[in-house]
Amino acid sequence: MADSLPVKDLSLNHVYYVDETKGSDENGAGTIENPYQSAVKALQAHGSDIKIQVMKAGTETAPAAYVDISGAALKKAVKKVAELEKKAKKAAEQAAGQAAKDKAEAEEREKLLEAAKKIVLEQDASLPKAEKIKIRQAVESRGRRVKVSGWVHRLRVQGKNMAFVVLRDGTGFLQCVLTDARCQTYDFLTLTPESTITVYGIINALPEGKTAPDNHELTVDYWECVGKAPAGDEAMSNKVNENSDPSVKYDLRHFVLREERASNILKVRSQVMKAFRDHFDHRGFFEVTPPAMVQTSVEGGSTLFELNYYQEKAYLTQSSQLYLETCLPSLGDVYCLAESFRAEKSHTRRHLSEYTHCEAEMAFISFDDLLDQLEEMVCDVIDRVLAHKPSAEILYKLNPGFQKPSRPFMRMDYADAIQYLKDNDIKKEDGTFYEFGEDIPEAPERAMTDKINRPIFLCRFPAEIKAFYMKRCPENNALTESVDVLMPGVGEIVGGSMRIADLEELVAAYKREGLDPSPYYWFTDQRKYGTCEHGGFGLGVERFIAWMLNLFTVRDACLYPRFTGRAFP
């Protein structure tokens, strides 16, 4: 067979076109129809033995046209190509060098891991038996051999023979120091943050000048891996961090809960819930557990979540108030800490579709008694939370400027609030003032509260803008004995009122609101079979916590927030 003929270089003396305005170095082909944007690209693509023509802008006497590239421009382009080639060569050499280095390091690590597999830790039988403790017991367990299990919060290797692990178990943090073989095993060399381990050793106070959680550390004499967490792209820190989009944080809420801020908020929440229960228990209230599935509304039908209950229409409760009232004749003063549900399509930072509702009802009281009880409850719960040292430390860490509200709380009638808004030029979006009889929305309510900067009892709202069950004021039948508790920074956290005690008045309220009284027969019977003056309130626990901790949104104050468009995970 004859030898193959040499391939002719078709680019030789071939013309390639450049248009700096309309051309493209990414998608161009160097043709008149599809030119390059730069001469550099033409030279890179086809070599130096080519002709280049560039588009010259038109003038008054001559139209735009392709002309041969100038000598200076061509020289500049050739020089740029050389620079780019040199730079690319250097980058390739560096990449090759780095690849070789990475390969050597990987091989070295493989050898190290293989050698580490041969290192087997054994407990020293001569040591005292380790006492199993939680990290919260660490201070009182100093000097004794202990066994502690938890999650690796932080990990720091210091040379070949020393490493530090900060362990977390939900009750606190414990720094552990591992030396020699204990930080040379295969399990340790592949240990990652969020892995679970169990450590054995003695806790000792740190010398002056060194710092660690609770100012001590555990010197490990033996440890074992319980469960390893993924590394690399699957590492938790690569899935979610402080810079992640809020939607990602909600999708991965189960990871966010491991962060210090989120877990600290939940620890304070736990203490707040306990403080409410202790407050009511100390005052002789009984806690009850009302149903979450109901067939009557409390705050109006527009915010009810409907469900199919065995082919009957039912709803998730908006409030447990009506059920609490039925307990008064048998239990006296009662309260509940339960979930309530509001189908408000609101995306504000103080609204949730599911929230924890602290509600209470009291018999044989006056409106003034109700206000006194509310003030006492808010202040007592704060005092109880602050009396719990770990919660107080978290509170002041998250909200350094927190101050207990001074008593008595400011008491302001609705009519005075309308006048305050006018006097302080707080208007509607359309530029007009709020008038008597109109509901005061969240924004102006918060503007007023933040300006006054103290808790406010906003009292005696017009009957037309309040719920059907609220008692009218004896001195003015157009007003109700009602109250909203407003807090700076968060707005309303409590809504309460005296309840209608008179049977005929309640029946008239049903009629006025267009409500069928038959489904409320059990509620009506409270006025028929031995009525009394009574009142109560509902407090949003998440709003209370958001106020105490100065949180931007109430969504941070619950475990898995539920709001418009969010019902998972």
XYZ file of C-alpha atoms in Angstrom:
569
model
C 0.000 0.000 0.000
C 1.258 3.449 -0.911
C 2.228 5.803 1.852
C -0.479 8.257 2.974
C -0.220 11.714 1.408
C 0.448 14.607 3.844
C -2.697 16.496 4.859
C -2.736 20.025 3.458
C -3.107 22.800 6.062
C -6.373 24.358 4.962
C -5.945 27.233 7.389
C -2.927 28.585 5.481
C -3.755 31.994 4.109
C -7.384 31.384 5.002
C -9.270 34.488 6.107
C -10.957 34.543 9.552
C -13.269 37.326 10.581
C -13.424 39.280 13.873
C -16.224 41.600 15.007
C -15.590 43.068 18.473
C -19.231 44.189 18.740
C -21.263 41.284 17.339
C -18.791 38.415 17.391
C -18.412 35.645 19.996
C -15.337 33.835 21.243
C -17.522 31.175 22.817
C -19.777 30.300 19.886
C -18.112 31.992 16.893
C -16.627 30.156 13.890
C -14.602 32.963 12.290
C -16.928 33.286 9.302
C -18.573 36.459 8.028
C -21.914 35.128 9.304
C -20.514 33.993 12.657
C -17.315 35.936 13.448
C -15.040 35.766 16.478
C -15.007 38.631 18.954
C -11.207 38.853 19.234
C -8.127 38.239 17.090
C -6.635 36.322 20.012
C -9.360 33.681 19.666
C -8.729 33.363 15.918
C -4.996 32.802 16.508
C -5.639 30.317 19.335
C -8.051 28.339 17.191
C -6.177 28.303 13.881
C -2.527 29.178 14.477
C -0.466 32.112 13.259
C -0.408 31.346 9.471
C -3.815 32.872 8.826
C -5.261 36.101 7.566
C -7.476 38.073 9.934
C -9.946 40.738 8.957
C -11.698 42.880 11.553
C -14.923 44.826 11.292
C -14.335 48.537 10.926
C -17.111 50.850 12.045
C -18.837 52.852 9.332
C -18.492 56.588 8.804
C -20.563 59.223 7.070
C -18.751 58.536 3.814
C -18.118 54.784 4.068
C -20.211 51.864 5.381
C -18.950 49.356 8.001
C -16.736 46.685 6.408
C -14.129 44.005 7.126
C -10.516 45.152 6.628
C -7.141 43.496 7.178
C -5.975 43.649 10.757
C -3.306 46.278 11.388
C 0.269 45.204 12.041
C 0.215 46.671 15.550
C -3.036 44.937 16.432
C -1.787 41.624 15.066
C 1.494 41.947 16.982
C -0.460 42.689 20.161
C -2.719 39.663 19.603
C 0.252 37.360 18.945
C 1.923 38.593 22.131
C -1.293 37.973 24.108
C -1.567 34.444 22.723
C 2.021 33.751 23.808
C 1.293 35.069 27.281
C -1.813 32.904 27.551
C 0.064 29.832 26.347
C 2.797 30.464 28.887
C 0.236 30.945 31.614
C -1.642 27.793 30.567
C 1.613 25.808 30.534
C 2.472 27.037 34.018
C -1.028 26.224 35.276
C -0.767 22.751 33.748
C 2.614 22.203 35.395
C 1.215 23.367 38.728
C -1.840 21.144 38.322
C 0.381 18.207 37.477
C 2.555 18.978 40.464
C -0.448 19.287 42.746
C -1.893 16.058 41.358
C 1.392 14.278 42.029
C 1.489 15.772 45.514
C -2.139 14.770 46.172
C -1.418 11.274 44.895
C 1.638 10.977 47.150
C -0.329 12.265 50.128
C -3.200 9.866 49.367
C -0.754 6.962 49.126
C 0.892 8.056 52.351
C -2.517 8.338 54.053
C -3.479 4.890 52.782
C -0.284 3.496 54.298
C -1.032 5.376 57.528
C -4.599 4.052 57.628
C -3.435 0.503 56.946
C -0.915 0.786 59.774
C -3.588 2.366 61.997
C -5.852 -0.650 61.528
C -3.299 -2.680 63.444
C -3.547 -0.409 66.480
C -6.161 -1.847 68.823
C -7.125 -0.030 72.006
C -7.912 -1.991 75.151
C -9.212 -0.776 78.464
C -6.766 -0.944 81.323
C -8.326 -3.438 83.722
C -6.364 -1.952 86.600
C -8.188 1.381 86.339
C -11.289 2.070 88.454
C -14.635 1.259 86.829
C -15.908 4.305 84.924
C -19.110 5.957 86.142
C -21.552 6.807 83.334
C -22.488 10.503 83.422
C -24.044 13.246 81.337
C -21.889 16.277 80.560
C -24.031 18.416 82.890
C -22.603 16.296 85.741
C -18.992 16.863 84.690
C -18.105 19.549 87.249
C -19.300 17.461 90.188
C -17.509 14.393 88.732
C -14.031 15.912 88.579
C -11.265 13.651 89.796
C -13.259 10.450 89.168
C -13.029 8.096 86.204
C -16.125 8.593 84.083
C -17.751 7.371 80.875
C -19.319 10.016 78.591
C -21.098 9.571 75.265
C -21.987 12.253 72.751
C -21.489 13.852 69.353
C -18.200 15.254 68.080
C -18.852 19.006 68.042
C -15.311 20.085 67.139
C -12.117 18.189 66.326
C -8.544 19.493 66.344
C -5.387 17.434 65.726
C -2.148 18.759 67.217
C 0.747 16.801 65.770
C 0.951 13.030 65.654
C 0.520 12.392 69.358
C -2.217 14.750 70.539
C -5.761 15.713 69.566
C -8.661 17.601 71.109
C -12.321 16.673 70.747
C -15.173 18.844 72.026
C -18.028 16.483 72.840
C -21.704 17.481 72.912
C -24.578 15.522 74.438
C -27.329 18.147 74.665
C -26.638 18.873 78.325
C -23.352 20.653 77.717
C -19.927 20.570 76.069
C -16.823 18.696 77.240
C -13.281 19.052 75.914
C -11.456 15.725 75.686
C -7.727 15.290 75.076
C -6.444 12.139 73.355
C -2.744 11.238 73.242
C -0.446 8.639 71.651
C -2.186 5.483 70.397
C -5.624 6.856 71.297
C -5.342 9.379 68.451
C -3.540 7.040 66.030
C -6.206 4.361 65.495
C -8.085 3.902 62.234
C -11.299 5.079 63.892
C -9.673 8.296 65.013
C -7.924 9.049 61.720
C -11.309 8.737 59.960
C -13.288 10.506 62.695
C -15.529 13.371 61.538
C -17.637 16.068 63.222
C -21.126 14.862 64.236
C -19.862 11.298 64.711
C -20.883 9.677 68.001
C -18.265 8.378 70.403
C -17.907 7.205 73.993
C -14.886 8.332 76.008
C -13.448 7.105 79.306
C -11.141 9.037 81.566
C -10.732 11.542 84.372
C -11.951 15.150 84.322
C -9.558 17.710 85.759
C -9.718 21.496 86.088
C -7.543 23.369 83.628
C -4.544 25.371 84.854
C -4.833 29.137 84.797
C -4.448 30.620 81.339
C -6.117 27.732 79.478
C -9.773 27.730 78.499
C -12.398 25.111 77.709
C -16.115 24.632 78.456
C -16.619 24.683 82.248
C -12.837 25.274 82.550
C -11.928 21.591 82.610
C -11.092 18.711 80.259
C -11.276 14.941 80.228
C -8.002 13.078 79.752
C -9.023 10.033 77.700
C -7.611 6.627 78.646
C -9.939 4.696 76.313
C -12.575 5.523 73.721
C -14.752 3.855 71.119
C -16.605 4.988 68.021
C -20.364 4.450 68.106
C -21.335 5.873 64.700
C -19.371 7.792 62.073
C -20.842 10.791 60.228
C -20.056 11.318 56.512
C -17.165 13.504 55.368
C -16.598 15.478 52.167
C -19.627 16.626 50.191
C -21.917 14.684 52.530
C -20.575 16.404 55.659
C -23.256 18.265 57.573
C -21.327 21.545 57.342
C -21.455 21.281 53.532
C -25.208 20.730 53.553
C -26.230 23.598 55.816
C -24.409 26.479 57.495
C -25.031 30.039 58.683
C -24.924 31.339 55.102
C -27.476 28.852 53.747
C -30.744 30.111 52.257
C -33.637 30.109 54.784
C -35.554 27.548 52.701
C -32.562 25.182 52.897
C -32.407 25.689 56.654
C -36.095 24.790 56.989
C -35.659 21.726 54.755
C -32.703 20.654 56.906
C -34.123 21.820 60.223
C -33.019 18.510 61.771
C -29.419 19.608 61.153
C -29.984 23.227 62.194
C -31.212 21.993 65.590
C -27.661 20.740 66.278
C -26.285 24.264 66.067
C -25.633 26.063 69.350
C -28.031 28.948 68.716
C -30.985 26.736 67.756
C -30.430 24.305 70.618
C -30.017 27.189 73.079
C -33.364 28.653 72.020
C -35.056 25.293 72.559
C -33.443 24.957 75.991
C -34.894 28.320 77.007
C -38.250 27.294 75.512
C -38.246 24.188 77.705
C -37.665 26.330 80.781
C -40.344 28.836 79.718
C -42.893 26.003 79.396
C -41.893 24.733 82.847
C -42.133 28.256 84.271
C -45.711 28.647 82.999
C -46.691 25.321 84.540
C -44.985 26.165 87.836
C -46.686 29.571 87.883
C -50.160 28.100 87.492
C -49.479 25.160 89.798
C -48.268 27.528 92.529
C -51.583 29.409 92.272
C -53.813 26.346 92.425
C -54.732 26.047 88.740
C -55.348 22.613 87.242
C -53.873 21.749 83.842
C -56.285 20.167 81.341
C -55.807 18.764 77.838
C -58.569 19.957 75.478
C -59.291 18.334 72.095
C -57.417 19.504 68.998
C -60.210 18.397 66.623
C -63.383 20.464 66.955
C -66.619 21.253 65.122
C -67.120 24.825 66.327
C -65.103 27.989 65.726
C -63.876 30.409 68.371
C -62.235 33.219 66.413
C -64.302 33.039 63.200
C -64.453 30.551 60.342
C -62.049 32.262 57.942
C -58.933 30.931 59.686
C -60.007 27.326 60.277
C -58.166 24.279 58.927
C -60.857 21.881 57.753
C -60.521 18.088 57.820
C -62.602 15.018 57.040
C -63.416 13.357 60.346
C -65.124 10.017 59.570
C -67.146 11.671 56.781
C -68.033 14.586 59.069
C -66.687 18.093 58.722
C -64.285 19.003 61.543
C -61.535 21.545 62.168
C -58.220 21.953 63.923
C -58.795 24.096 66.992
C -58.084 27.828 66.936
C -58.335 28.036 70.719
C -59.212 25.810 73.677
C -61.014 28.608 75.505
C -64.558 27.262 75.194
C -63.523 23.875 76.563
C -61.608 25.457 79.438
C -64.751 27.367 80.443
C -66.632 24.069 80.857
C -64.069 22.992 83.477
C -64.677 25.930 85.830
C -67.614 24.362 87.765
C -65.659 21.161 88.463
C -62.005 22.185 88.673
C -62.081 25.904 89.349
C -59.298 27.876 87.674
C -57.757 25.909 84.790
C -55.118 26.282 82.087
C -53.638 24.389 79.171
C -50.426 24.437 77.134
C -51.565 23.044 73.802
C -51.227 23.542 70.059
C -53.603 25.891 68.235
C -53.974 26.309 64.484
C -54.758 29.428 62.426
C -55.149 29.278 58.634
C -53.934 32.825 58.088
C -52.034 33.226 54.822
C -49.600 35.548 56.488
C -45.833 35.588 55.948
C -44.982 38.035 58.732
C -42.235 37.178 61.163
C -44.685 36.842 64.066
C -47.211 34.425 62.502
C -47.307 30.626 62.573
C -49.979 28.238 61.300
C -49.374 26.009 64.332
C -48.279 27.490 67.620
C -48.196 26.672 71.323
C -51.076 28.370 73.108
C -50.989 29.026 76.835
C -54.640 29.569 77.790
C -56.319 30.017 81.159
C -59.851 30.613 82.469
C -60.743 31.883 85.945
C -64.066 31.966 87.793
C -65.511 34.700 90.018
C -63.166 37.468 88.904
C -63.460 41.049 87.693
C -61.765 42.708 84.721
C -59.215 44.295 87.050
C -58.520 40.851 88.536
C -57.860 39.563 85.018
C -55.375 42.350 84.266
C -53.607 41.795 87.603
C -53.308 38.073 86.890
C -51.841 38.716 83.439
C -49.245 41.128 84.803
C -48.357 38.745 87.613
C -48.030 35.812 85.201
C -45.721 37.593 82.746
C -43.424 38.868 85.503
C -43.432 35.617 87.488
C -42.567 33.508 84.441
C -39.677 35.853 83.618
C -38.429 35.654 87.216
C -38.601 31.848 87.139
C -36.665 31.635 83.872
C -33.989 34.036 85.155
C -33.741 32.059 88.402
C -32.643 29.051 86.325
C -28.956 29.903 85.852
C -28.330 27.996 82.556
C -31.404 29.615 80.953
C -30.456 33.053 82.240
C -26.958 32.694 80.744
C -28.439 31.772 77.359
C -30.980 34.603 77.531
C -28.357 37.266 78.165
C -26.071 35.725 75.525
C -28.803 35.955 72.876
C -30.285 39.209 74.163
C -27.631 41.115 76.139
C -29.890 44.151 76.519
C -32.823 42.282 78.083
C -34.482 44.063 80.967
C -37.359 42.795 83.068
C -40.475 44.905 82.487
C -41.213 47.343 85.288
C -44.547 47.167 87.067
C -47.264 48.253 86.867
C -47.747 47.758 83.122
C -49.125 50.715 81.231
C -52.921 50.518 80.842
C -54.331 52.216 77.741
C -57.897 52.190 76.410
C -58.458 51.511 72.719
C -59.905 55.033 72.309
C -56.699 56.515 73.728
C -54.634 54.361 71.368
C -56.518 55.752 68.363
C -55.757 59.251 69.624
C -52.089 58.310 70.242
C -51.738 57.187 66.621
C -53.095 60.546 65.459
C -50.943 62.550 67.860
C -47.825 60.695 66.704
C -48.664 60.841 62.991
C -48.947 57.048 62.631
C -51.157 56.550 59.570
C -52.556 53.926 57.235
C -50.783 53.080 53.981
C -53.139 55.419 52.140
C -52.054 58.327 54.351
C -55.279 58.607 56.378
C -55.601 58.242 60.145
C -57.143 55.297 61.977
C -60.613 56.091 63.277
C -62.567 54.784 66.261
C -64.173 51.439 65.415
C -61.390 50.262 63.090
C -59.099 47.398 63.966
C -55.508 48.491 64.659
C -53.253 46.296 62.483
C -49.882 44.872 63.448
C -47.654 47.608 61.979
C -49.156 50.674 63.733
C -49.660 48.636 66.908
C -45.964 47.755 66.960
C -44.931 51.293 66.031
C -46.844 52.589 69.047
C -45.520 49.886 71.387
C -41.909 50.306 70.291
C -42.158 54.096 70.687
C -43.604 53.823 74.218
C -41.080 51.012 74.874
C -42.850 49.283 77.743
C -45.520 46.590 78.091
C -49.032 47.886 77.389
C -52.443 46.575 78.398
C -54.555 47.782 75.462
C -58.099 47.605 76.822
C -61.797 48.045 76.033
C -62.080 47.429 72.315
C -65.330 48.132 70.436
C -67.645 45.114 70.423
C -67.851 45.096 66.601
C -64.184 44.147 66.193
C -64.040 41.542 68.965
C -65.264 37.953 69.396
C -68.914 37.158 70.169
C -68.242 35.778 73.659
C -66.668 38.940 75.138
C -68.541 40.759 77.903
C -69.658 44.370 77.338
C -68.381 47.113 79.618
C -70.995 48.068 82.259
C -70.182 51.752 81.793
C -70.379 51.623 77.957
C -72.269 48.860 76.181
C -70.468 49.605 72.911
C -67.144 48.451 74.391
C -65.926 45.071 75.653
C -63.962 44.178 78.759
C -61.118 43.001 76.561
C -57.336 43.326 76.578
C -54.333 42.774 74.316
C -50.907 42.639 75.964
C -48.359 44.376 73.753
C -44.606 43.955 74.118
C -41.874 46.112 72.515
C -40.224 44.414 69.563
C -42.897 41.781 68.992
C -46.316 43.407 69.471
C -49.284 41.437 70.766
C -48.472 38.323 72.790
C -51.724 37.930 74.774
C -55.398 38.393 74.006
C -57.951 38.152 76.792
C -61.338 39.291 78.062
C -64.106 38.818 80.507
C -66.615 36.338 79.087
C -70.376 36.851 78.732
C -71.955 35.395 81.873
C -75.623 36.136 81.138
C -77.579 33.506 79.164
C -79.796 35.972 77.296
C -76.818 38.138 76.385
C -74.969 35.124 74.952
C -77.997 34.026 72.911
C -78.265 37.588 71.546
C -74.548 37.453 70.634
C -75.103 34.245 68.626
C -77.907 35.948 66.731
C -75.925 39.143 66.142
C -72.969 37.206 64.709
C -75.179 34.932 62.608
C -74.048 31.822 64.486
C -76.201 28.712 64.802
C -76.379 28.181 68.613
C -77.134 24.440 68.403
C -73.494 23.258 68.015
C -72.598 25.448 71.017
C -75.204 23.887 73.360
C -72.518 22.612 75.735
C -70.961 26.085 75.893
C -74.350 27.770 76.404
C -75.152 25.394 79.286
C -72.386 27.031 81.328
C -74.666 30.074 81.614
C -77.804 27.981 82.129
C -76.577 25.691 84.918
C -75.001 28.078 87.414
C -73.305 31.010 85.735
C -70.620 33.272 87.201
C -68.428 36.199 86.254
C -65.375 34.717 84.602
C -62.586 35.599 82.230
C -59.453 34.315 80.604
C -56.731 34.758 78.019
C -54.536 33.116 75.412
C -50.780 33.700 75.117
C -48.604 32.754 72.129
C -45.610 30.987 73.649
C -43.429 31.515 70.556
C -44.101 35.263 70.625
C -43.269 35.375 74.328
C -39.956 33.601 73.673
C -39.202 35.814 70.645
C -39.689 38.855 72.859
C -37.462 37.523 75.649
C -34.642 36.397 73.343
C -34.960 39.235 70.814
C -35.490 36.792 67.922
C -36.164 38.174 64.456
C -38.927 35.628 63.825
C -41.176 33.393 65.921
C -40.227 30.553 63.551
C -36.942 30.222 65.457
C -38.809 29.685 68.727
C -40.330 26.295 67.878
C -39.035 22.856 66.943
C -40.342 22.475 63.373
C -42.158 25.669 62.310
C -45.404 25.425 60.370
C -46.393 28.414 58.271
C -47.912 29.118 54.850
C -46.431 26.600 52.404
C -44.410 24.747 55.037
C -45.602 21.475 56.594
C -42.387 19.438 56.402
C -40.110 17.901 57.482
